[in-house]
Structure formats: structure tokens, C-alpha cells
XYZ file of C-alpha atoms in Angstrom:
506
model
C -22.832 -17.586 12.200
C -19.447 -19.864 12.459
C -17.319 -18.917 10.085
C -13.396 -19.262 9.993
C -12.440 -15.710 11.141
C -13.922 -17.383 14.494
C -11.035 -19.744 14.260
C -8.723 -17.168 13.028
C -8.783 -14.998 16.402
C -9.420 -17.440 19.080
C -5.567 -18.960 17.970
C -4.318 -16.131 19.211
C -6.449 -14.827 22.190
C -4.572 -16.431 24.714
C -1.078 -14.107 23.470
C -3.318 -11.057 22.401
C -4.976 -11.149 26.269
C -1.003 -11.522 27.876
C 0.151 -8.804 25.394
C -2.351 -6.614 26.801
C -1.662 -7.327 30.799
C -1.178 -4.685 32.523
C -3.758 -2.436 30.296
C -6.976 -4.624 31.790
C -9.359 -6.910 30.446
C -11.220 -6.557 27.074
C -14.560 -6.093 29.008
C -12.952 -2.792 30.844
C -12.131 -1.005 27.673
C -13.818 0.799 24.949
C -14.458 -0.957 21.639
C -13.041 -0.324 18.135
C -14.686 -2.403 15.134
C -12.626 -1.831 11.634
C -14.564 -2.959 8.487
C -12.644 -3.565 5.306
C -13.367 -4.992 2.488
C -10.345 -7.458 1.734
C -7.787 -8.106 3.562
C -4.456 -8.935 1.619
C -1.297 -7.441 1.092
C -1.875 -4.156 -0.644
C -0.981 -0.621 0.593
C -4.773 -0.156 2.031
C -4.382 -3.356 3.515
C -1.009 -2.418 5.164
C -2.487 0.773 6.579
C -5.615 -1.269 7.868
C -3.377 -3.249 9.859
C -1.104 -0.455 11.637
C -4.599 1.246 11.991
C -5.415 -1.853 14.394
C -2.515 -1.829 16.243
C -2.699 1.309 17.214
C -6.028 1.609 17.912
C -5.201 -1.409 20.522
C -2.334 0.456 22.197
C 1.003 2.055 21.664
C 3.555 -0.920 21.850
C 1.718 -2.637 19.100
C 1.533 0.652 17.139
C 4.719 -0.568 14.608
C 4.912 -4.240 13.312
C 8.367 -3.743 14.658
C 9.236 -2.194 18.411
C 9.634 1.416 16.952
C 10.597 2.917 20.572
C 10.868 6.179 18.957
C 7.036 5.859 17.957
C 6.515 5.188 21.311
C 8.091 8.172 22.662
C 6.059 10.297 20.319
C 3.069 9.046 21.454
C 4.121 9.996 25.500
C 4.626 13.493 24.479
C 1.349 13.816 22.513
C -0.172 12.170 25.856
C -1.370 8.985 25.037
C -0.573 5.965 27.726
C -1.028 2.619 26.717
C -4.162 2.295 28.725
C -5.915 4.351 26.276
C -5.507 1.550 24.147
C -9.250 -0.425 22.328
C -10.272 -3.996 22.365
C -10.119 -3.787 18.814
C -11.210 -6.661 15.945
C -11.344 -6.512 12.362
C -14.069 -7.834 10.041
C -13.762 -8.282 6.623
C -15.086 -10.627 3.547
C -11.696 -12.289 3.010
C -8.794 -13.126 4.686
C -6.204 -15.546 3.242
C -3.949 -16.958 6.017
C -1.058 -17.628 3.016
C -1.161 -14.081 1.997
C -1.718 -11.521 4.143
C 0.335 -9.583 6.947
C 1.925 -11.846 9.607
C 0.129 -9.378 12.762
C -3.690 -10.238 11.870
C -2.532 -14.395 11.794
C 0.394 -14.251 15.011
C -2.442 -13.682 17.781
C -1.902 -9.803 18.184
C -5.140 -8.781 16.147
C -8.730 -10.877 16.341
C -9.525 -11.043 12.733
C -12.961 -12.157 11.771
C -13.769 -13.464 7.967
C -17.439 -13.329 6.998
C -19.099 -13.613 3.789
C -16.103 -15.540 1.297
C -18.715 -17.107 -0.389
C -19.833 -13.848 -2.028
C -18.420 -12.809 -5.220
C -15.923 -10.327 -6.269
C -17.748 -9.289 -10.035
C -19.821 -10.967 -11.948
C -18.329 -12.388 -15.130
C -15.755 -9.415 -14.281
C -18.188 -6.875 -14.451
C -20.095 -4.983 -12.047
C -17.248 -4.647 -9.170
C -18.463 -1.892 -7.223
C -21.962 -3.133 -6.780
C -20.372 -6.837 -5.619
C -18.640 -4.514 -3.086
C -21.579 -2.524 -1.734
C -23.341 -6.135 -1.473
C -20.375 -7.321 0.576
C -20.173 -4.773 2.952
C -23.648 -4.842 3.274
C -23.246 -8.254 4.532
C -20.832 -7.033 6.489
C -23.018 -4.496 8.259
C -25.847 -7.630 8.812
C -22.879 -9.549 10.282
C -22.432 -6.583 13.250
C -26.207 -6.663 13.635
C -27.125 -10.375 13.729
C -23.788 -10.982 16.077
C -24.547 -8.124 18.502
C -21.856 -5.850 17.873
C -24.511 -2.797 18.944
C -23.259 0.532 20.037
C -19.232 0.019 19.375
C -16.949 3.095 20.663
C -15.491 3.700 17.575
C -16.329 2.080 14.191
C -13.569 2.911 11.368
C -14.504 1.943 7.973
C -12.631 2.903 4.547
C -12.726 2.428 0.740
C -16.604 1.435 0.235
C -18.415 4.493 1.966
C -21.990 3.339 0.583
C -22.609 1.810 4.253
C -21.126 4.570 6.424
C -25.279 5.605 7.489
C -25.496 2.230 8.397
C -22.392 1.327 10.123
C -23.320 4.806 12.278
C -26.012 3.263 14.127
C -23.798 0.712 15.625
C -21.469 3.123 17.390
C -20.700 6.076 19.220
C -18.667 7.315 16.261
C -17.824 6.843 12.835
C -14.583 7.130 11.097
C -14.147 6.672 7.342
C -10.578 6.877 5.954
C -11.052 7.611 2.121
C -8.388 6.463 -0.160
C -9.508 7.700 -3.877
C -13.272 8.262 -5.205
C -14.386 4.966 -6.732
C -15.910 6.991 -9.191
C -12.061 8.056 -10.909
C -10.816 4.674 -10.744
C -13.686 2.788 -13.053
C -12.108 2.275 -16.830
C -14.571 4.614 -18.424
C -15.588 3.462 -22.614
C -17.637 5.087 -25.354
C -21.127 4.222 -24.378
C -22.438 2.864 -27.797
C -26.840 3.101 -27.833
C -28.875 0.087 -26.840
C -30.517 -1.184 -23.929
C -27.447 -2.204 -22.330
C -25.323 0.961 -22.702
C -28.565 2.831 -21.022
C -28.300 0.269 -18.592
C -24.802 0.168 -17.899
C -25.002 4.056 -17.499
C -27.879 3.998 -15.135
C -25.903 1.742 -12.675
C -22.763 4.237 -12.778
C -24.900 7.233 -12.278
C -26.644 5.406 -9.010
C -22.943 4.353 -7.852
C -21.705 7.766 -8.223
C -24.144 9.120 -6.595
C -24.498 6.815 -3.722
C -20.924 7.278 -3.022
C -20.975 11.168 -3.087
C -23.801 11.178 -1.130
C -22.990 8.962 1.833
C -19.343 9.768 1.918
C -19.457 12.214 4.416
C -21.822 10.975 6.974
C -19.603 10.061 9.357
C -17.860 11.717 12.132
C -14.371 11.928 11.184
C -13.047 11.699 8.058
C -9.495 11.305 6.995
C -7.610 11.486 3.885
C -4.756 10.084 3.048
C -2.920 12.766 1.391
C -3.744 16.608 0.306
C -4.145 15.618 -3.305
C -6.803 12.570 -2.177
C -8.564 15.701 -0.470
C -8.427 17.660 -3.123
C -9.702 15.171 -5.696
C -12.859 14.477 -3.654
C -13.364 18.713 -3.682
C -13.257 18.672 -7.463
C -15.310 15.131 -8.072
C -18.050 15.778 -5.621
C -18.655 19.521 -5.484
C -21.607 18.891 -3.458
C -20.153 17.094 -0.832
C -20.657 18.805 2.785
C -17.563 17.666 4.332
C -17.626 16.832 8.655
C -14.643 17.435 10.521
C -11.890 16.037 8.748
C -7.667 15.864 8.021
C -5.123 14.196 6.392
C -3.350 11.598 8.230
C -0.541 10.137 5.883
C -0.401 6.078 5.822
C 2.386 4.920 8.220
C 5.952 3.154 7.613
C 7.107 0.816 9.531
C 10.627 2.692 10.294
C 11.832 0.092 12.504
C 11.190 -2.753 11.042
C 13.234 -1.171 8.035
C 16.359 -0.195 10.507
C 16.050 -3.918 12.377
C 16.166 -5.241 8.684
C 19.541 -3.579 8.154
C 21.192 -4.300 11.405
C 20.446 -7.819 10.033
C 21.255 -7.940 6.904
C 24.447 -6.489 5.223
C 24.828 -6.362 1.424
C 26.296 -9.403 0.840
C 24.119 -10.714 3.062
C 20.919 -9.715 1.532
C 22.726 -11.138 -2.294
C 23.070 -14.080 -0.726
C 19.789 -14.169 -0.059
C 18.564 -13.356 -3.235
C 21.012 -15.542 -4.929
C 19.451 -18.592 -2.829
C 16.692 -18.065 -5.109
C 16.156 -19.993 -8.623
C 14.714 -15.880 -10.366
C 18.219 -14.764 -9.360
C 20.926 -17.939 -10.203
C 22.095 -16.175 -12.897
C 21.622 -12.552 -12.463
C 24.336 -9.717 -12.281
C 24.403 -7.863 -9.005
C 27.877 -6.067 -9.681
C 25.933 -4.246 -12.190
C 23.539 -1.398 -10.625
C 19.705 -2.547 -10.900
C 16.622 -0.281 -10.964
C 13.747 -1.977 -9.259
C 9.901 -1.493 -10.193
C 7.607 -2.828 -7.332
C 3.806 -2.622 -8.073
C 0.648 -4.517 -8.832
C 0.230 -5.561 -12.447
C -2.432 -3.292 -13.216
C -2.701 -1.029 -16.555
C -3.362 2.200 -14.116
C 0.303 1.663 -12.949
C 1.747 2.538 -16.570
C 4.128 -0.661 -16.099
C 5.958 -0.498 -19.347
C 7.271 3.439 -18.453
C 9.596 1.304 -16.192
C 11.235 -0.521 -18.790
C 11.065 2.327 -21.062
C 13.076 4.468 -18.767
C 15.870 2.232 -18.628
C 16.407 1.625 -21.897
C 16.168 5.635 -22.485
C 18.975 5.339 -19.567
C 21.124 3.212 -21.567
C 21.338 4.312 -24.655
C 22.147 7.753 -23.481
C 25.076 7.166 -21.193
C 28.166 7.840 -23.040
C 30.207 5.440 -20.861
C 27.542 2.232 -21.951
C 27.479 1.432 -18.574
C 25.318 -1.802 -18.226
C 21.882 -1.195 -16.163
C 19.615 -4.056 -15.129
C 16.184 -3.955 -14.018
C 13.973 -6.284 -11.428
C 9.862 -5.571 -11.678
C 8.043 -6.803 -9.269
C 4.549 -6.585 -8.147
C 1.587 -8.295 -6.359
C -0.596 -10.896 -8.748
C -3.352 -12.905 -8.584
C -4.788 -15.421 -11.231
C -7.920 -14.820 -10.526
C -7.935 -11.215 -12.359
C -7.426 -11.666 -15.991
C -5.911 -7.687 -15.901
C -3.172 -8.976 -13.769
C -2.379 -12.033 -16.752
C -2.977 -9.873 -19.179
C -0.436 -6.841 -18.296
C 2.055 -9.444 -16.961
C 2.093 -11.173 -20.758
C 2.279 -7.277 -22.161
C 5.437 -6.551 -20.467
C 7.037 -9.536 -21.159
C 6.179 -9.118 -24.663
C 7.555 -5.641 -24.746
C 11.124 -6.500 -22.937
C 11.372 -9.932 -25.360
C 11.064 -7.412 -28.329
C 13.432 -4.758 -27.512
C 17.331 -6.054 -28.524
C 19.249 -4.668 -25.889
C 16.939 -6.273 -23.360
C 17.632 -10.177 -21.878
C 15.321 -11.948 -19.793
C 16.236 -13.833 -17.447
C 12.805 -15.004 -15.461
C 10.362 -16.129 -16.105
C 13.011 -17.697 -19.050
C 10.868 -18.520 -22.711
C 10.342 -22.103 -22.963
C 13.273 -22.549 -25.087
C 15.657 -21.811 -22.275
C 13.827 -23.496 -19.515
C 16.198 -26.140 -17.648
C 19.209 -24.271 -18.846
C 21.898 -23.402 -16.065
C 24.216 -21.471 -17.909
C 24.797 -17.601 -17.343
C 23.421 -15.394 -20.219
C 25.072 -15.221 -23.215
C 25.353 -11.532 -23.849
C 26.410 -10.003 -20.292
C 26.267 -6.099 -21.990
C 22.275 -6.511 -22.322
C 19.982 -5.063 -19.707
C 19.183 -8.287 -17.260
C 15.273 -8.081 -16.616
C 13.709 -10.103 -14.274
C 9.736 -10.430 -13.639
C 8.428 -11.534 -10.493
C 5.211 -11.872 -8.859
C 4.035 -11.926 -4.639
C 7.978 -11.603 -3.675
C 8.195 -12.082 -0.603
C 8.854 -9.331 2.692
C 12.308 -10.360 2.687
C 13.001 -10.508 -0.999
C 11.505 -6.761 -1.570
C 13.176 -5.298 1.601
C 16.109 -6.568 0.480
C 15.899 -5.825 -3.187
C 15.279 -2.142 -2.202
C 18.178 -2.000 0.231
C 20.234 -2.972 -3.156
C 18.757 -0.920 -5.931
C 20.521 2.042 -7.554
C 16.696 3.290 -7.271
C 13.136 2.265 -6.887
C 11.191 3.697 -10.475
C 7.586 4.769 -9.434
C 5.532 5.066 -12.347
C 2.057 5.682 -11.433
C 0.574 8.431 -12.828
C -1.550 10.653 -10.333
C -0.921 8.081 -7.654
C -3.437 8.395 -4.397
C -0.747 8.588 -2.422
C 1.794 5.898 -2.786
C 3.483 3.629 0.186
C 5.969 1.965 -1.907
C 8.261 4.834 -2.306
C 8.219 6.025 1.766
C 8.912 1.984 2.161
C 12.425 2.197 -0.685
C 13.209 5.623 1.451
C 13.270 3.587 4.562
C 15.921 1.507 3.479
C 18.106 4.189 1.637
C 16.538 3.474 -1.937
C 15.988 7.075 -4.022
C 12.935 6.813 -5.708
C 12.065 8.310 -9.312
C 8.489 9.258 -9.295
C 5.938 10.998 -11.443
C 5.718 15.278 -10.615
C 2.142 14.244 -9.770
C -0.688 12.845 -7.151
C 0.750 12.094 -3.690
C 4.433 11.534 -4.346
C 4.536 15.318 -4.358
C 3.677 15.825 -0.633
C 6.431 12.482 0.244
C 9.359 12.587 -2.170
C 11.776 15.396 -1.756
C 13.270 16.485 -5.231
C 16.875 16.174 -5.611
C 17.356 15.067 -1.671
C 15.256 11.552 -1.559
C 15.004 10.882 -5.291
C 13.536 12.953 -8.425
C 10.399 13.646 -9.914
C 10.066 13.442 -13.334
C 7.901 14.478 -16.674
C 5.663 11.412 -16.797
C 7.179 10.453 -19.774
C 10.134 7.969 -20.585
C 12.864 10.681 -21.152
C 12.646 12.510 -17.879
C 12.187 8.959 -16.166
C 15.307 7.856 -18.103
C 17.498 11.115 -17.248
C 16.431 10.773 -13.802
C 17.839 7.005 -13.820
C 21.222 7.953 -15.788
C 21.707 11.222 -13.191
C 21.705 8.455 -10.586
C 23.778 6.138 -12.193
C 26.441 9.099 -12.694
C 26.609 10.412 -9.278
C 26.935 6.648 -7.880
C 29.480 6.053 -9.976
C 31.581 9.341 -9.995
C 30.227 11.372 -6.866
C 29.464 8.444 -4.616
C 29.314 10.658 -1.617
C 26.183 12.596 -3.186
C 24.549 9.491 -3.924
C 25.220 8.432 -0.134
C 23.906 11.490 1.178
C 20.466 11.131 -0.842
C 20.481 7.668 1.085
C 20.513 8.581 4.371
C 18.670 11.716 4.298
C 15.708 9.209 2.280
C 16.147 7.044 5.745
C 15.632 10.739 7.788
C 12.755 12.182 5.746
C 10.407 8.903 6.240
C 11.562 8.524 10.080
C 10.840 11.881 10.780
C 7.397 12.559 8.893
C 6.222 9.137 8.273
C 7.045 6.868 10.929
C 4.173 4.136 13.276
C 4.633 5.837 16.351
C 3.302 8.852 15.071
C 1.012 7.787 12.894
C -0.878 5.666 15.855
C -0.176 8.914 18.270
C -2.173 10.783 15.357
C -4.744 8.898 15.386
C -5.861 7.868 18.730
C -5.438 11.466 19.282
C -7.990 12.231 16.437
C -10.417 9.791 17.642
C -10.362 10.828 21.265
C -10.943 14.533 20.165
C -13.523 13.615 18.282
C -15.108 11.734 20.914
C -15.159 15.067 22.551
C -16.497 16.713 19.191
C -12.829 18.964 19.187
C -11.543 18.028 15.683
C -12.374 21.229 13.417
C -13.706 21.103 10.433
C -10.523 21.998 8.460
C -7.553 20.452 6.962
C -4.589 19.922 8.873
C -1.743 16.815 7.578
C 0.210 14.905 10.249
């Protein structure tokens, strides 16, 4: 069963086996199989990949040499011997969009099953993923991949009594009950309301009933854990935790050493969205997928709120920015929303994309005291670290948010972030020293904004303090060394069945 994920790890085996030296050959060590369903560029995604490299050992725990990580890891007694011969398997894997570690050799990535569809006619999403990872599951079983160490699975856990059969043990890493995030309508009578109903109920209560057959299974925040309590009172929970997603800590500090802040408007500036936009004037940046669950439009809400209640009339620009692909009409649609809403408010200009009527022109804006608002799609890592290391704040506007890496990622490089009082920025955003929680509503977003704007601009020491102790909060609680420390040390306990059946957060 050739398939390119074949080609996609045997590019890199000659660097992955010299990375690994001095820890032995593949053949000598225990084996670690991750299955996930797509692997792009999203915060799952992300996690999925720093799962991998620390599975494999801990100098390959960060995407960046996090030495500190390292030391953590030595003092919870893990040696880099203890390290997996790990590979990933998964139904897609774009080489032009995904993370540079599972393309550069140090993870074997193997694609199976691309042919198979996403929905069908948009519609019926989760059962297109159950099929997937079904194939998935064939895959290990036609290929040999019989009794694995470890098998770690997330998102779909409709296969987790299947994957268990393949391997010593089984961890699933749950995100968010699929059965929250489906876009629930009126179900009108007829034979296809009855039968649209039917296939949720079965859905449901596949997924409640096979999420917990595995051996370990983590959570990626309290409120995740909490939200599977509630939704699936019947579930009989194995040993399980919370292990918070990872940030990549030094990859955020060897960014800054880098780049200073001219350097990182030059940058910017080098590209055609920015030519004419105003970085003397203090932006708020929005960075998330264009998806109606992320309320979107609360962003540019907020600012305007911001605006028109600072008595000095202060200009205050704002850059949103998300991931986007063509292929999901919600992604068009929302995009075309937002645009629609900034083009209609009067105190908003802007500036990319530009309407047709402006396109080709190369002069600066016309009205300078208007809110600059830029929309951007798939920026890339550069262009986003560098946009938060500029921002007077990152706005988070999810509502009930699973967890949220975006905000831990703007606290790594001294952004505040204003976030919803709700879901998992409560457990990583400390209110009033790394950034505010808010009302989920435009006025508390917008107060939040303006509070910021007034201490950077007449208590600029505050407003540096709430930097750096953003850059101390993520390195000290969120950080890759720990996070791979965590979890080899999770896996090898429950190897020797020690991991209690109780909660207990990194």
C-alpha cells in the first residue's frame, strides 16, 4: 500500500537515524504509533507534533532547543534513551502547509487514505471521519503495525476499541466532545429530519460510548474535563489527567534575540498587506480560523467600542488574521461577513484585501484618523510571531474556547491578551497580570482594549510589566520541556498501571 507518506519519511530517515545516535537503533526501542486525523496547521495539529517529538526523546521535545525543557525533564528522570521510534499516520498531510518538523526528516510521517472525502456535499462530517480513521486502523493491520508499545490517538475516539488491539496501551487525548461542536437546527418532520436525527443519536452515542476505552486519557484543560462530565454522564472514566498543550518557549525567546522592533516592521513592511499601513499607531491583532464559533466580528466590535470612548481620540488599528481554506464554504462565507461589516462602519478603512476600486493604487489612505483594518489569511510563522511581538494586544474572542493556544503563543512574546471570562482561557490567562478577561460582549472587550491603550500610553512601565510577566507565566507553566517530561512520564506509569484514576493538571 504505496502511498506518499512512504516518500514523505524515507527523505528524512537518514537525519532522523543520526539525530538519534547515541540513543540506538529503531529496532532496540519501544514503538509509539500516533493516529490523527489531519495534519495541518491548527492548534491540535501543533500539539500532535510536540506530542511526537517528545515521545521520540527529550532534545526533540521543543521545535526550538528549549534547554530549560530539557533540564526539567532530568529532574523528573527521564534520559534521552527513554526516547520511542515514533511515526505518525494520518489521512492528509500537505507538504505546503503544515509544520516544518513532520517535512525536515525529524518525524516519519505516513499519509494514507487522501482519496477519501472530508463530507459529503458538506454534510455528514463526523461520519466521513469515523470512515477515515477506520481506514486508518485497516492501514496498521494490513501493514503489520501489530502489538505497538504505545498507540496515542485523539479527536475521533469511535476507533479507540480497535486501535487497542494493536498495542500494549492506548492513549486518547480528547480535545472537545464532537457532540457540542455540531451546528444544531430545528428539526422540521419528514423522512429526512428522522433521518438526520437517527445518525446524530448513533454518533453521540458511539462517541460516549467508546471514549473511554483506552488506557490513559488526557484532557487538555479542566474545563474540557469538565464538559465531557456534564455531556456524557454515563461515561466510566480510566485513569486519566489534564496535560495542558505545550508552547514552544524557545522558539519564542530565539525569535526575539533575532528580531528587534524595527526589525520585525521591516519585515512586515516588505509585504504588499502592509505598504501602506500605520505602525506608529498601536494595533490590536485578532488571530483565528474564520469560523462562525470564533465570534469574529466581537473583534472589530471591540475596537470600535475602544475608540469612540477614549476621550483623547487616540487612533487604534486592527490586523485579523486567521487560517483559511477554499475548500470550506464557512471559511468564504465568514471572511466576506467581516469584510462587509468593517466596509460599513465609517470610522473603519480597509486597507487589504483593498475593494476593487482601489486595487493598483499606491497611495497612503486618505483619512489617517480612521481605524486601519487589515484581513489576512495562512500568515505565515514569521508574520504572526512578529505581529504579536508588535501588538498593543492579541483580542481572543472565542466564546467557551476548549482551551486556546493562541493566547499562551501572544504571552510568549510579551503580547497581553483580552479573552472571554470563559472555557480554558480561565485556567491560562492571568487577570490584570497577562491580559484581561472580559464580559463576552463588545463593551467589556472594548474597555479592556482602551485600559491597555491608557496604561501604554501614560503608565508605560505597567504595561511593560504585564509583558514580561506574560513571557514568565507561559515559560513557567506552559513550556515543551515540560510538557514532553509530562508525558513520557504519564505513559511510562501507565505502562506500569500507576496513573490514578483522578485528575491532576501539569
Amino acid at each position: 500500500m504505496a502511498t506518499r507518506g512512504d516518500a514523505l519519511s524515507s527523505e528524512g530517515d537518514e537525519n532522523i537515524e543520526q539525530s538519534q545516535g547515541h540513543r540506538g537503533t529503531r529496532a532496540d526501542r519501544p514503538k509509539c504509533t500516533i493516529v490523527h486525523l489531519d495534519l495541518g496547521i491548527g492548534g491540535a495539529e501543533h500539539l500532535i507534533v510536540l506530542a511526537a517529538l517528545a515521545m521520540q526523546g527529550r532534545d526533540s521535545t521543543s521545535e526550538g532547543a528549549d534547554s530549560r525543557g530539557q533540564q526539567k525533564a532530568e529532574e523528573n528522570g527521564s534520559r534521552a534513551d527513554d526516547g520511542y521510534d515514533v511515526e505518525v499516520i494520518t489521512t492528509r498531510h500537505d507538504r505546503n502547509r503544515c509544520f516544518p518538523a513532520t517535512v525536515d526528516g525529524r518525524l516519519k510521517v505516513f499519509e494514507y487514505g487522501h482519496f477519501l472525502p472530508r463530507s459529503i456535499f458538506g454534510k455528514a462530517v463526523a461520519f466521513c471521519s469515523l470512515l477515515r480513521m477506520l481506514w486508518l486502523v485497516l492501514v496498521i493491520f494490513v501493514t503489520g503495525r501489530w502489538r505497538r508499545n504505545v498507540i496515542i490517538n485523539d479527536q475521533v475516539a469511535a476507533v479507540n476499541p480497535l486501535l487497542s488491539f494493536f498495542c500494549e496501551k492506548l492513549v486518547f487525548y480528547a480535545h472537545f466532545p464532537d457532540l457540542l461542536l455540531v451546528q444544531r437546527t430545528p428539526h422540521s418532520p419528514g423522512f429526512f429530519a428522522a433521518l438526520k436525527k437517527l445518525y446524530r443519536v448513533v454518533m453521540d452515542g458511539i462517541e460516549e460510548a467508546t471514549t473511554g476505552k483506552c488506557d490513559l486519557l488526557l484532557f487538555n484543560s479542566r474545563f474540557t474535563e469538565q464538559t465531557f462530565r456534564r455531556t456524557f454522564p454515563s461515561l466510566r472514566f480510566p485513569p486519566h489527567t489534564v496535560l495542558y498543550p505545550p508552547v514552544d518557549t524557545a522558539g519564542a525567546d530565539a525569535f526575539r534575540r533575532r528580531f528587534s522592533r524595527d526589525a520585525c516592521i521591516a519585515s512586515l513592511k516588505a509585504l504588499p498587506e502592509f505598504k501602506n499601513f500605520d505602525f506608529s499607531v498601536p494595533f490590536v491583532f485578532s488571530l483565528n480560523r474564520y469560523e462562525k464559533k470564533k465570534d469574529l466580528p466581537l473583534a472589530i466590535h471591540a475596537v470600535a467600542h475602544a475608540r469612540g470612548h477614549d476621550a483623547a481620540g487616540a487612533p487604534l488599528n486592527l490586523v485579523m488574521a486567521g487560517g483559511f481554506c477554499s475548500q470550506l464554504p464557512e471559511n468564504g462565507e465568514v471572511f466576506a461577513d467581516l469584510l462587509r461589516l468593517a466596509r460599513m462602519q465609517s470610522e473603519l478603512d480597509v486597507l487589504w484585501p483593498a475593494a476593487a476600486s482601489e486595487q493598483g493604487s499606491s497611495g497612503a489612505p486618505e483619512n489617517t484618523e480612521r481605524t486601519q483594518v487589515l484581513f489576512l489569511k495562512n500568515i505565515s510563522e514569521e508574520t504572526r510571531q512578529s505581529l504579536m511581538a508588535l501588538a498593543l494586544c492579541l483580542v481572543y474572542t472565542p466564546f467557551e474556547e476548549h482551551f486556546g493556544m493562541v493566547p499562551l503563543e501572544a504571552n510568549a512574546l510579551g503580547c497581553p491578551v483580552v479573552a472571554s471570562n470563559s472555557g480554558g482561557p480561565r485556567e491560562s490567562i492571568l487577570h490584570g497580570k497577562t491580559g484581561f478577561l472580559c464580559e463576552h460582549d463588545a463593551g467589556s472587550f472594548g474597555d479592556s482594549i482602551l485600559m491597555l491603550v491608557r496604561m501604554q500610553r501614560g503608565e508605560p512601565h505597567i504595561y511593560t510589566e504585564m509583558r514580561e510577566n506574560a513571557r514568565r507565566h507561559v515559560k513557567e507553566n506552559f513550556d515543551c520541556g515540560a510538557f514532553g517530561a509530562r508525558l513520557r512520564q504519564l505513559v511510562a506509569e501507565t505502562q506500569r498501571g500507576g496513573v490514578r484514576g483522578e485528575t491532576k493538571a501539569l
